[in-house]
Coordinates of C-alpha atoms in Angstrom, one line a residue:
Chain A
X1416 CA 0.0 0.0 0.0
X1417 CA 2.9 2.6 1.1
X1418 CA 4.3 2.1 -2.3
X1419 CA 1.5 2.7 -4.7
X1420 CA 1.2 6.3 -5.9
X1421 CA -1.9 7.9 -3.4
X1422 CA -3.8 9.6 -6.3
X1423 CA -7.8 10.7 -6.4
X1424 CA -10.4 9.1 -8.4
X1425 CA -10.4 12.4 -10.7
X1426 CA -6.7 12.6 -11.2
X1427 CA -7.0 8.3 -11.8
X1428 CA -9.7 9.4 -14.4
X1429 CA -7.5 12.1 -15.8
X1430 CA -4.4 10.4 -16.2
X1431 CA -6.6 7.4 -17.7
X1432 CA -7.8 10.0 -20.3
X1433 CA -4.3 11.4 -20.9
X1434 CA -3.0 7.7 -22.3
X1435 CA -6.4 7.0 -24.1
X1436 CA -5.7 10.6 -26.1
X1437 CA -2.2 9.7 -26.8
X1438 CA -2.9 6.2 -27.8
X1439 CA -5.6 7.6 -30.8
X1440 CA -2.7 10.3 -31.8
X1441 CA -0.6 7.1 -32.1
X1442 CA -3.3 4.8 -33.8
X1443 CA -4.7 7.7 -36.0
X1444 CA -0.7 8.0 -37.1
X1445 CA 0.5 4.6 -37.3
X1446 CA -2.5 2.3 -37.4
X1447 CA -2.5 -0.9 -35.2
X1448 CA -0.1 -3.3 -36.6
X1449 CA 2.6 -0.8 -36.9
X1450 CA 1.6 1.3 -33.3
X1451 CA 3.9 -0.2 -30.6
X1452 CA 3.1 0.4 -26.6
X1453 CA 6.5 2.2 -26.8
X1454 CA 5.1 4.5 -29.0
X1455 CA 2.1 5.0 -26.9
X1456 CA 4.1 5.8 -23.7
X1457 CA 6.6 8.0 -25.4
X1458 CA 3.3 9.7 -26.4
X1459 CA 1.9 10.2 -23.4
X1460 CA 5.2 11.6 -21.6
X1461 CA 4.9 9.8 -18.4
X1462 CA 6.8 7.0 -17.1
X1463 CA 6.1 3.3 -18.2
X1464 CA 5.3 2.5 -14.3
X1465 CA 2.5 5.0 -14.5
X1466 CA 0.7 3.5 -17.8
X1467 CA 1.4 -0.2 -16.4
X1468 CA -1.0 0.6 -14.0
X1469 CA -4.1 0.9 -16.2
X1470 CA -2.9 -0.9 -19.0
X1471 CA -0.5 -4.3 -19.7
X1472 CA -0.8 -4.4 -23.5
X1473 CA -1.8 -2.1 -26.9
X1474 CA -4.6 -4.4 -27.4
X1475 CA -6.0 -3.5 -23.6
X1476 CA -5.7 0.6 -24.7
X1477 CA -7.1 -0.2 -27.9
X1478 CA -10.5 -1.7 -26.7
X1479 CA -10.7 0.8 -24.1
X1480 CA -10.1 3.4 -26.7
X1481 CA -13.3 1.8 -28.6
X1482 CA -15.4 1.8 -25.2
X1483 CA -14.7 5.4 -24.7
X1484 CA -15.4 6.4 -28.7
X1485 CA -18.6 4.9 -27.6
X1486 CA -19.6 6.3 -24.2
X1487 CA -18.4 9.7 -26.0
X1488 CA -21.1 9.0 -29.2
X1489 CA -23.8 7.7 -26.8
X1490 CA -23.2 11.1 -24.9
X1491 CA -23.6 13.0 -27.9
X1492 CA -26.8 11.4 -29.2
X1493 CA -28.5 12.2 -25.8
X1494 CA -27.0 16.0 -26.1
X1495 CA -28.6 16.5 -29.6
X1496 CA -31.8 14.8 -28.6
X1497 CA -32.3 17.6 -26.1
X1498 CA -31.0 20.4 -28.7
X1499 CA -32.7 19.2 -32.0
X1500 CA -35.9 19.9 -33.5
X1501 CA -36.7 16.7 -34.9
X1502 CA -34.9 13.2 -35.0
X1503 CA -33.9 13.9 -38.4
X1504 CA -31.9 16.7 -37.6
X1505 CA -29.6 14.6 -34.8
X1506 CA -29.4 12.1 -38.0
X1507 CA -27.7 14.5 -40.1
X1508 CA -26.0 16.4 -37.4
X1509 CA -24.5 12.8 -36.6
X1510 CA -23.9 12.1 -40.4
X1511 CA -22.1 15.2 -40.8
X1512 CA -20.1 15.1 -38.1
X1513 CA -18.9 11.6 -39.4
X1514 CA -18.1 13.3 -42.4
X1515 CA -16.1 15.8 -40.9
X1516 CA -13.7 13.4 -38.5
X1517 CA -13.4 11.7 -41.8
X1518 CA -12.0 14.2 -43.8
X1519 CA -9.8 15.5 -41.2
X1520 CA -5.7 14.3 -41.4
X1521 CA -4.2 11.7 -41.0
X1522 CA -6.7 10.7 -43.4
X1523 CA -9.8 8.6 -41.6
X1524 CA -8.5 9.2 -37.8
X1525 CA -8.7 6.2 -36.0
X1526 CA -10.8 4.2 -38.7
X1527 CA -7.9 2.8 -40.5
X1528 CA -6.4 1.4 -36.8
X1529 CA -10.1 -0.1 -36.6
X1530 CA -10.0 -1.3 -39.9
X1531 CA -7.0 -3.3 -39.3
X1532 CA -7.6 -4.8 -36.2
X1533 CA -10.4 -6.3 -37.0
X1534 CA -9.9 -7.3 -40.4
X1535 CA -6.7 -9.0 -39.1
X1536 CA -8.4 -10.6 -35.8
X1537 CA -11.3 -11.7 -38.2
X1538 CA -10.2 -15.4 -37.5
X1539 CA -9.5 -14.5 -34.0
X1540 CA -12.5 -15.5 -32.3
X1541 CA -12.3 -13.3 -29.4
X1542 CA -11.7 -10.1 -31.3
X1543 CA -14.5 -11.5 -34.0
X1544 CA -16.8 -11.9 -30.9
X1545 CA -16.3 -8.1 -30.0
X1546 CA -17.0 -7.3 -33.6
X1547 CA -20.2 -8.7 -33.8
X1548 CA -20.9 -7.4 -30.9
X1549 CA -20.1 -3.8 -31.2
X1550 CA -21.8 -4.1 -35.1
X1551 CA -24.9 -5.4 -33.1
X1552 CA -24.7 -2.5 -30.4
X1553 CA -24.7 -0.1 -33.7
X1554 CA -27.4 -1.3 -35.7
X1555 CA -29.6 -1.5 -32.2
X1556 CA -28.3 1.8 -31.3
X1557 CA -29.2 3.5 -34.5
X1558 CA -32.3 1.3 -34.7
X1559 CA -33.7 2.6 -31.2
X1560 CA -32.8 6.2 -32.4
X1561 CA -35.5 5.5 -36.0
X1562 CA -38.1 3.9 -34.0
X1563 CA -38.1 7.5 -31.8
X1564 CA -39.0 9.0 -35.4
X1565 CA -41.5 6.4 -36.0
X1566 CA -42.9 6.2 -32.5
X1567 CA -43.1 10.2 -32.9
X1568 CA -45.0 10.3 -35.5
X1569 CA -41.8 11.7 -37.8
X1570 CA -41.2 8.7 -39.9
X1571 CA -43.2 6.0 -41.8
X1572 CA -41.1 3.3 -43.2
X1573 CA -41.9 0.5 -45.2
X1574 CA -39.3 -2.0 -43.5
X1575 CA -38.1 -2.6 -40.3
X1576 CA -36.1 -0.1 -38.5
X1577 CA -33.5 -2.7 -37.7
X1578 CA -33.6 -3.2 -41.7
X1579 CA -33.2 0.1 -42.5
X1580 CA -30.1 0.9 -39.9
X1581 CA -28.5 -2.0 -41.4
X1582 CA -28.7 -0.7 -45.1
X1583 CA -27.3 2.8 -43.8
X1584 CA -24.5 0.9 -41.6
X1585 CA -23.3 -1.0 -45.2
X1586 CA -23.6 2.1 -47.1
X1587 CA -22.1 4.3 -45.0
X1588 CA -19.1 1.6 -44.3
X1589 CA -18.6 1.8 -47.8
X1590 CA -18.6 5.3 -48.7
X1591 CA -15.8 5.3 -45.3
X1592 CA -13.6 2.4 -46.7
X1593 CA -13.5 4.1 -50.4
X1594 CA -12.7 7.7 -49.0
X1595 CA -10.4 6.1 -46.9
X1596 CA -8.2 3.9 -49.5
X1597 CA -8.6 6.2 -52.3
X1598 CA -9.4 9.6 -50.9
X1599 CA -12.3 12.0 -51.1
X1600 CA -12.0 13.6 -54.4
X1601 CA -11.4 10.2 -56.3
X1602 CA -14.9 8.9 -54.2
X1603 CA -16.4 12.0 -54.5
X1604 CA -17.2 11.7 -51.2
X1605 CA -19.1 15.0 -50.6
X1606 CA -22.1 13.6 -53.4
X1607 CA -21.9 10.1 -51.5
X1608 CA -22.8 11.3 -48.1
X1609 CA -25.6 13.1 -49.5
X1610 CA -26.8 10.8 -51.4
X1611 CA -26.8 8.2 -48.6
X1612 CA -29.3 10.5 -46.8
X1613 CA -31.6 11.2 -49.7
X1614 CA -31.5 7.2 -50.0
X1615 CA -32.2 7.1 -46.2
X1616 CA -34.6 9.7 -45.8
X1617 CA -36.2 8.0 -49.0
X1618 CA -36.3 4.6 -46.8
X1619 CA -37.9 6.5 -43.7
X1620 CA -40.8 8.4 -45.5
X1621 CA -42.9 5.8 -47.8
Chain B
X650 CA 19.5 -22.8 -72.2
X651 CA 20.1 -27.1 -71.9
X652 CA 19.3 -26.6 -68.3
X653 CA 15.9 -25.3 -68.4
X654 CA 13.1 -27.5 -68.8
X655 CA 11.5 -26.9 -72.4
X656 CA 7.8 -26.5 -72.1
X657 CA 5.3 -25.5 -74.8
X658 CA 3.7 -22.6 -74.2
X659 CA 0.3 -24.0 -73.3
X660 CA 2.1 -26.4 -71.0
X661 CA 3.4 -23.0 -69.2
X662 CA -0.3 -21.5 -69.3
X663 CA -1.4 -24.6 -67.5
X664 CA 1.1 -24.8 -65.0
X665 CA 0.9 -20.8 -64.0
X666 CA -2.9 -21.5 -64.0
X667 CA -2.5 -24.1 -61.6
X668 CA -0.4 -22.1 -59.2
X669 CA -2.8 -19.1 -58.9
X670 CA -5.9 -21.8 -58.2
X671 CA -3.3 -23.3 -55.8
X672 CA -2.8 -19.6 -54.4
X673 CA -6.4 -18.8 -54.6
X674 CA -7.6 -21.6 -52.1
X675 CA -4.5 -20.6 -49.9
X676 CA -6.0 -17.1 -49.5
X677 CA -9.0 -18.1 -49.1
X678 CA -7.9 -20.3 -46.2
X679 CA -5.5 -17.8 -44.2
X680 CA -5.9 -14.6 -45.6
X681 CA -3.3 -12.9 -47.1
X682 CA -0.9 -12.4 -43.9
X683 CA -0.8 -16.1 -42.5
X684 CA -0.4 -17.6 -46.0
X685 CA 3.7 -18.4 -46.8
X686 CA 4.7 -19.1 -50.1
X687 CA 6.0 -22.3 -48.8
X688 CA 2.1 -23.2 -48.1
X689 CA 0.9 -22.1 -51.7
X690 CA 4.0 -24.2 -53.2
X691 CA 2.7 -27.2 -50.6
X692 CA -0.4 -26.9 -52.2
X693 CA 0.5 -26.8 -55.8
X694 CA 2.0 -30.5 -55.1
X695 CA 5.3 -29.3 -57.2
X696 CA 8.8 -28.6 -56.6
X697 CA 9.7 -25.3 -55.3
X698 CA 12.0 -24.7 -58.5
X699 CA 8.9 -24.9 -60.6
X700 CA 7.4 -22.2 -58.8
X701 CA 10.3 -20.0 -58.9
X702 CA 10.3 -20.2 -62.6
X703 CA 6.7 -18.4 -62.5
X704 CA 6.8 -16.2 -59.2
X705 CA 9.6 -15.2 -57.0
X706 CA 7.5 -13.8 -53.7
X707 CA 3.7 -14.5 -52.7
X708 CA 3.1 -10.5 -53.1
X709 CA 3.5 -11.3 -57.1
X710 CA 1.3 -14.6 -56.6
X711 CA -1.7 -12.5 -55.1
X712 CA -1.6 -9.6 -57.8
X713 CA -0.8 -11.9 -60.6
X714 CA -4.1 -13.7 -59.0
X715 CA -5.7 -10.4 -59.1
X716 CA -5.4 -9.7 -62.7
X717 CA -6.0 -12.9 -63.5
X718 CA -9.3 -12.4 -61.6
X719 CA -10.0 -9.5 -63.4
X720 CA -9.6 -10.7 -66.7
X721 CA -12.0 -13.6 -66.2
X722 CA -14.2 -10.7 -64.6
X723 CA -14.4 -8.8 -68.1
X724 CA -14.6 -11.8 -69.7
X725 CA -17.8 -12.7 -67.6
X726 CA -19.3 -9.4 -68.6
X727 CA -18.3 -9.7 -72.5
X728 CA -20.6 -13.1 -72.2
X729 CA -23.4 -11.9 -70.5
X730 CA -23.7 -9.3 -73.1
X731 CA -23.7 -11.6 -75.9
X732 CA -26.7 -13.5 -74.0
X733 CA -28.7 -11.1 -72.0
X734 CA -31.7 -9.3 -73.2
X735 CA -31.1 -6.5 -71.2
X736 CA -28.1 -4.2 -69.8
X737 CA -30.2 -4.8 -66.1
X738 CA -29.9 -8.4 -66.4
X739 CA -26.1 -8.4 -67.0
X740 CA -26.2 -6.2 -64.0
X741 CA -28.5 -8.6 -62.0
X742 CA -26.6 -11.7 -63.1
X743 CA -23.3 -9.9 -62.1
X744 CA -25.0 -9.1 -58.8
X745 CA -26.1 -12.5 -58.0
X746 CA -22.8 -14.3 -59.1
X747 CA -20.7 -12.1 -56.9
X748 CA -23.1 -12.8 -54.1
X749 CA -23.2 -16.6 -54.6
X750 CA -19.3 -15.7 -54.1
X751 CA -19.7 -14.2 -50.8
X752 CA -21.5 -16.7 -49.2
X753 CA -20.0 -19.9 -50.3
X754 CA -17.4 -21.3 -47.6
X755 CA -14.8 -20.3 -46.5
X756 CA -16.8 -16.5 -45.9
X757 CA -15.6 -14.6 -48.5
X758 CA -13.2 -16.6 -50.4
X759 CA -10.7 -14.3 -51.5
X760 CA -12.3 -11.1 -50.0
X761 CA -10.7 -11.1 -46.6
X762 CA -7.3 -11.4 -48.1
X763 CA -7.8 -8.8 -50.2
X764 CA -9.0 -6.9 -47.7
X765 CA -5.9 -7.4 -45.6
X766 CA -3.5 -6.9 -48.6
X767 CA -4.9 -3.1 -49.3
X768 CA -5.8 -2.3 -45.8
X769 CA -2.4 -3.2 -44.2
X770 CA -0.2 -2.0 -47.2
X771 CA -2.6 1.2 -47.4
X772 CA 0.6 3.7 -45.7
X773 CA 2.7 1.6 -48.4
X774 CA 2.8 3.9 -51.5
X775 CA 3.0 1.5 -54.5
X776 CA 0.2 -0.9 -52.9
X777 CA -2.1 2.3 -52.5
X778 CA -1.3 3.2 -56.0
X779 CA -2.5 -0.2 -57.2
X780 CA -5.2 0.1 -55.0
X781 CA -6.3 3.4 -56.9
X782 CA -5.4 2.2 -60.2
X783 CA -8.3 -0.3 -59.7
X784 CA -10.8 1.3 -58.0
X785 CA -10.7 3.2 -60.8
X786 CA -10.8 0.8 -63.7
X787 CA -13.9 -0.5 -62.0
X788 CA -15.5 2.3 -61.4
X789 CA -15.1 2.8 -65.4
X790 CA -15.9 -0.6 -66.2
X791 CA -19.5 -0.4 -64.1
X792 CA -20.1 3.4 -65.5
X793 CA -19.1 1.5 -69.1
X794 CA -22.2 -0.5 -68.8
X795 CA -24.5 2.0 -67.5
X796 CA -23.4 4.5 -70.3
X797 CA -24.3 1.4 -72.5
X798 CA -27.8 1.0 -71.0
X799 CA -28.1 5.0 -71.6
X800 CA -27.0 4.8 -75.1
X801 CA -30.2 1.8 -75.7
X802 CA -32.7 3.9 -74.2
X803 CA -32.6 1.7 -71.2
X804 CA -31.7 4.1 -68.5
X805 CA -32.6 7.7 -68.0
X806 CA -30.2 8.8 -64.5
X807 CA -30.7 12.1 -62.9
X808 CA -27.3 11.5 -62.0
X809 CA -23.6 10.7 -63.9
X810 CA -23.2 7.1 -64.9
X811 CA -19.7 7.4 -63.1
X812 CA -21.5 8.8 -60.0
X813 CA -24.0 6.1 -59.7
X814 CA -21.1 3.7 -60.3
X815 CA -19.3 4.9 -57.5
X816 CA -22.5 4.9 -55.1
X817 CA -23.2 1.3 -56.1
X818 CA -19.4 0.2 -55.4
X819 CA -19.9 1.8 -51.7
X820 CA -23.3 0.1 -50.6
X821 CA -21.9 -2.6 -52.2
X822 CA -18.4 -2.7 -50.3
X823 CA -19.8 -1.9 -47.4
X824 CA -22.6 -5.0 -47.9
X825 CA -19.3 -7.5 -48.3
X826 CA -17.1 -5.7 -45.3
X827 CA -20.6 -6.6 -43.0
X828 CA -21.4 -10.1 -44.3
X829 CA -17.6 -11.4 -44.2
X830 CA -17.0 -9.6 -40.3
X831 CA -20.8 -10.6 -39.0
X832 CA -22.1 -13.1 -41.3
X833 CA -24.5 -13.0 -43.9
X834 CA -27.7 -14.2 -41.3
X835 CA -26.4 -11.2 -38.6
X836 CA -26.0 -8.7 -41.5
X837 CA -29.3 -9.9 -43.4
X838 CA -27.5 -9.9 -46.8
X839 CA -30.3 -11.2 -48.7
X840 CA -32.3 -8.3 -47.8
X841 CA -29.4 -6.0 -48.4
X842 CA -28.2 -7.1 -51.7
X843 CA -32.3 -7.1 -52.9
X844 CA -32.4 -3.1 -51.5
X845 CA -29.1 -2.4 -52.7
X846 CA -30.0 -4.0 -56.7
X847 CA -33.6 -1.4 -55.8
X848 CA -31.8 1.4 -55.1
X849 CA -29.4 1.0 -58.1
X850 CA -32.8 0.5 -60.2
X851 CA -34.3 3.7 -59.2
X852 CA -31.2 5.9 -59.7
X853 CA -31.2 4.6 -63.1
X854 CA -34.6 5.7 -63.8
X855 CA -35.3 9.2 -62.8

């Protein structure tokens, strides 16, 4: 006990957000494969001792990266829920953003680290278990979030809701993975995204 | 020239042939990363100096199995031309052969390995080139066929034939990234591929 560090729950929280912000500087750089601990704790400037307490490996940082990304969205849905006029609004306020920490350098931000890990864990059946299960939490999440527009009165599909969020999840992935490998001019990314929410407002109103 | 074995030229065809399907089920089986040459030379069933004569690393294997993919590819849509009553059935057929792909075991086939090839050589500057070099030939080659469709009277877009080409290559990258990660019951690809082959229909007659 004497020789553990004495530090408060908030400066444990900081200090836990500190590494997480290095380690997406260092994924959004390097991507997974190539993105070493070392580089994560050169990053961060603190000693090795200090990360080694919240984290034993990149993979650890890495799904805790992913389970703050999501805590983070969540937040922000519930934020422009209470600010929006209309679900359709927080749709294309979320859409947009997307758009924007796409477009933004290093080209994609963390997407590409994403891409790789699970594309190379695909036969892992740990990692694969994580994937379907975050793809799951996305569709459900984005699911819930249509069904508000539907239950509202806003929206009057002719499919399911879970239907439609997976359509927009397998557009939108693809319009990413393009912009991402060959850039946004090439895709034309700009007439993509707005055509993906023509096509989805199209799906919500028929 | 008395050491060399003399082969006709068909002889050589066959053998190179039987390499890349060696290669292909390889791939298909590891992925691009996990798959040695020594396992696609294992599975050819010949000697390693056989192989040498053809290919000297597995990075030529896999884009000499890409091309060769692509030719039979434009082949395949030279045929269907010559027996389809339409431009939209060519594009129907094409959609319904690549998704008879995608499902039949192992997930994917050769999808996850090219995944993996582009993905994790995307910061490498000759395998991004290549990369971009053919997104864009198919981009052109899908547009190609549309134009044609224009040109009969078949289609009236709203919209460029290279832009619609481009939209359809998202959904439908995005369709194959969710089906090979989740699987094709999680991801409802029989719904998806049906909406995505709507959609196309409707941009195609404005």
């Amino acid at each position: 006990m004497m020789m553990s560090p004495k530090i408060s729950d908030s400066q444990r929280e900081k200090r836990k957000q500190q590494i997480l912000d290095a380690a997406k500087r260092v994924f959004s750089e390097k991507g997974y494969g190539a993105a070493t601990l070392k580089d994560i704790i050169e990053e961060t400037g603190m000693s090795r001792g200090w990360i080694y307490l919240y984290f034993q490996t990149k993979e650890e940082i890495f799904e805790a990266l992913l389970d703050h990304q999501d805590a983070e969205h969540e937040q922000y849905i519930e934020e422009l829920l209470e600010t929006s006029a209309s679900i359709w609004d927080v749709i294309t306020t979320l859409y947009s953003q997307q758009q924007d920490e796409l477009l933004k350098p290093p080209r994609g931000g963390m997407l590409p680290a994403f891409y790789e890990y699970f594309l190379i864990g695909w036969r892992d059946s740990e990692r694969s278990e994580l994937l379907l299960q975050r793809y799951e939490e996305g569709i459900v999440r984005f699911a819930a979030l249509l069904q508000k527009g539907v239950d509202q009165g806003e929206f009057s599909p002719a499919m399911s809701v879970s239907d439609i969020s997976k359509l927009a999840a397998s557009f939108q992935e693809g319009i990413l993975t393009h912009t991402i490998t060959v850039g946004p001019e090439t895709a034309n990314t700009q007439m993509q995204q707005e055509a993906l929410i023509q096509y989805l407002h199209r799906l919500l109103h028929s």
